[in-house]
Amino acid sequence: AETVPGHHVHENLGVLPRFFLVSEVRRAQSLGETLSVLRAPGFDPRRVAVVEGAGPTEPGGRGEVRVLRYRAREVEVETDAAAPAFLVTSEVYYPGWRAWVDQTEQPLVLTNGAFRGLPVPAGRHRIRMRFAPRILWYGLGLSVLGWGLAALAGVKPLRSRRRSA
């Protein structure tokens, strides 16, 4: 740690990349169990991911991840691993995020208590994650329906007034 007058500057030597592959997945049944595993002495998040509930098949390999495109609502990465691996992100898991591995949709997994994760087959693959919550489309449909009904309700009184005049 460096000392700057009035401030302390710390360097995080253990910072994790935004996207990386791990070779081991541990399953937890609850957030409490997940946090216990994450806090355990010797836990190495560079090698192990903790997933809640029914998780992916056991990976066995590590590999490399290259970011191809990074936008607010869409991320595209390329993975290359000699054996099946598990992609861990340092990005929050939130309903509405969807993922595709080589254009085939795959479910995202709640990883390390708060983040998105995804099993990845061996070899080179393109993975796209996109924030496209279905609730927005439902809301848009209901709004259009509401405006349409309101417009129809406004037309009926106009016709009634014209007939009586």
Coordinates of C-alpha atoms in Angstrom, one line a residue, residues 40-139:
A40 CA -13.3 -21.5 3.0
P41 CA -9.5 -21.3 3.5
G42 CA -7.7 -22.4 0.4
F43 CA -10.7 -21.8 -2.0
D44 CA -9.2 -20.7 -5.4
P45 CA -11.8 -18.8 -7.6
R46 CA -9.3 -19.0 -10.5
R47 CA -9.7 -22.8 -10.5
V48 CA -13.2 -23.5 -9.0
A49 CA -16.7 -22.1 -9.5
V50 CA -19.6 -22.6 -7.1
V51 CA -23.0 -23.0 -8.7
E52 CA -26.4 -23.2 -6.9
G53 CA -28.8 -26.0 -7.5
A54 CA -28.6 -28.4 -10.4
G55 CA -25.4 -27.4 -12.1
P56 CA -23.6 -28.3 -15.3
T57 CA -21.7 -31.5 -15.9
E58 CA -18.2 -31.6 -14.4
P59 CA -15.7 -29.8 -16.5
G60 CA -12.1 -31.0 -16.7
G61 CA -10.2 -28.4 -18.6
R62 CA -9.0 -24.9 -18.5
G63 CA -8.4 -22.7 -21.5
E64 CA -8.4 -19.2 -22.8
V65 CA -11.1 -16.6 -23.2
R66 CA -10.9 -13.7 -25.7
V67 CA -13.4 -10.8 -25.6
L68 CA -14.6 -10.1 -29.2
R69 CA -17.3 -7.5 -28.4
Y70 CA -18.4 -5.9 -25.2
R71 CA -21.5 -3.6 -25.1
A72 CA -23.9 -2.6 -22.3
R73 CA -26.5 -5.3 -23.3
E74 CA -24.4 -7.7 -25.3
V75 CA -21.1 -9.6 -24.8
E76 CA -19.4 -11.9 -27.2
V77 CA -16.4 -14.0 -26.3
E78 CA -14.4 -16.8 -27.8
T79 CA -13.2 -19.7 -25.7
D80 CA -10.6 -22.3 -26.5
A81 CA -10.2 -25.3 -24.2
A82 CA -8.7 -28.8 -24.7
A83 CA -11.4 -30.3 -22.5
P84 CA -14.9 -29.2 -21.3
A85 CA -14.6 -26.2 -19.0
F86 CA -16.8 -23.7 -17.2
L87 CA -17.0 -20.0 -18.2
V88 CA -17.1 -17.7 -15.2
T89 CA -18.0 -14.0 -15.6
S90 CA -17.4 -11.3 -13.1
E91 CA -20.8 -9.8 -14.2
V92 CA -24.0 -10.0 -12.2
Y93 CA -26.5 -12.7 -12.9
Y94 CA -29.8 -11.0 -13.6
P95 CA -33.0 -12.4 -15.1
G96 CA -33.2 -11.5 -18.7
W97 CA -29.6 -12.4 -19.6
R98 CA -29.5 -15.2 -22.2
A99 CA -26.6 -17.1 -23.7
W100 CA -25.7 -18.9 -26.9
V101 CA -22.8 -21.2 -27.6
D102 CA -22.2 -21.3 -31.3
Q103 CA -25.7 -20.0 -31.9
T104 CA -27.4 -22.6 -29.7
E105 CA -29.1 -21.2 -26.7
Q106 CA -27.8 -22.5 -23.4
P107 CA -29.0 -21.7 -19.9
L108 CA -26.9 -19.4 -17.7
V109 CA -26.0 -20.6 -14.2
L110 CA -25.9 -18.6 -11.0
T111 CA -22.2 -18.7 -10.2
N112 CA -20.2 -17.8 -7.1
G113 CA -23.3 -16.4 -5.4
A114 CA -23.9 -13.5 -7.8
F115 CA -22.4 -13.9 -11.2
R116 CA -23.2 -15.5 -14.6
G117 CA -21.6 -18.8 -15.6
L118 CA -21.9 -21.3 -18.4
P119 CA -20.6 -24.8 -19.2
V120 CA -18.4 -24.8 -22.4
P121 CA -17.6 -27.8 -24.5
A122 CA -14.0 -28.6 -25.5
G123 CA -12.6 -26.8 -28.5
R124 CA -13.0 -23.3 -29.8
H125 CA -16.5 -21.7 -29.4
R126 CA -18.2 -18.3 -29.7
I127 CA -20.4 -17.4 -26.8
R128 CA -22.8 -14.5 -27.0
M129 CA -24.6 -13.2 -23.9
R130 CA -27.4 -10.7 -24.4
F131 CA -29.7 -8.9 -22.1
A132 CA -33.2 -9.3 -23.6
P133 CA -35.7 -9.7 -20.8
R134 CA -39.0 -11.1 -22.0
I135 CA -40.9 -8.9 -19.5
L136 CA -40.0 -5.8 -21.7
W137 CA -41.8 -7.4 -24.6
Y138 CA -44.8 -8.3 -22.5
G139 CA -44.9 -4.8 -21.2

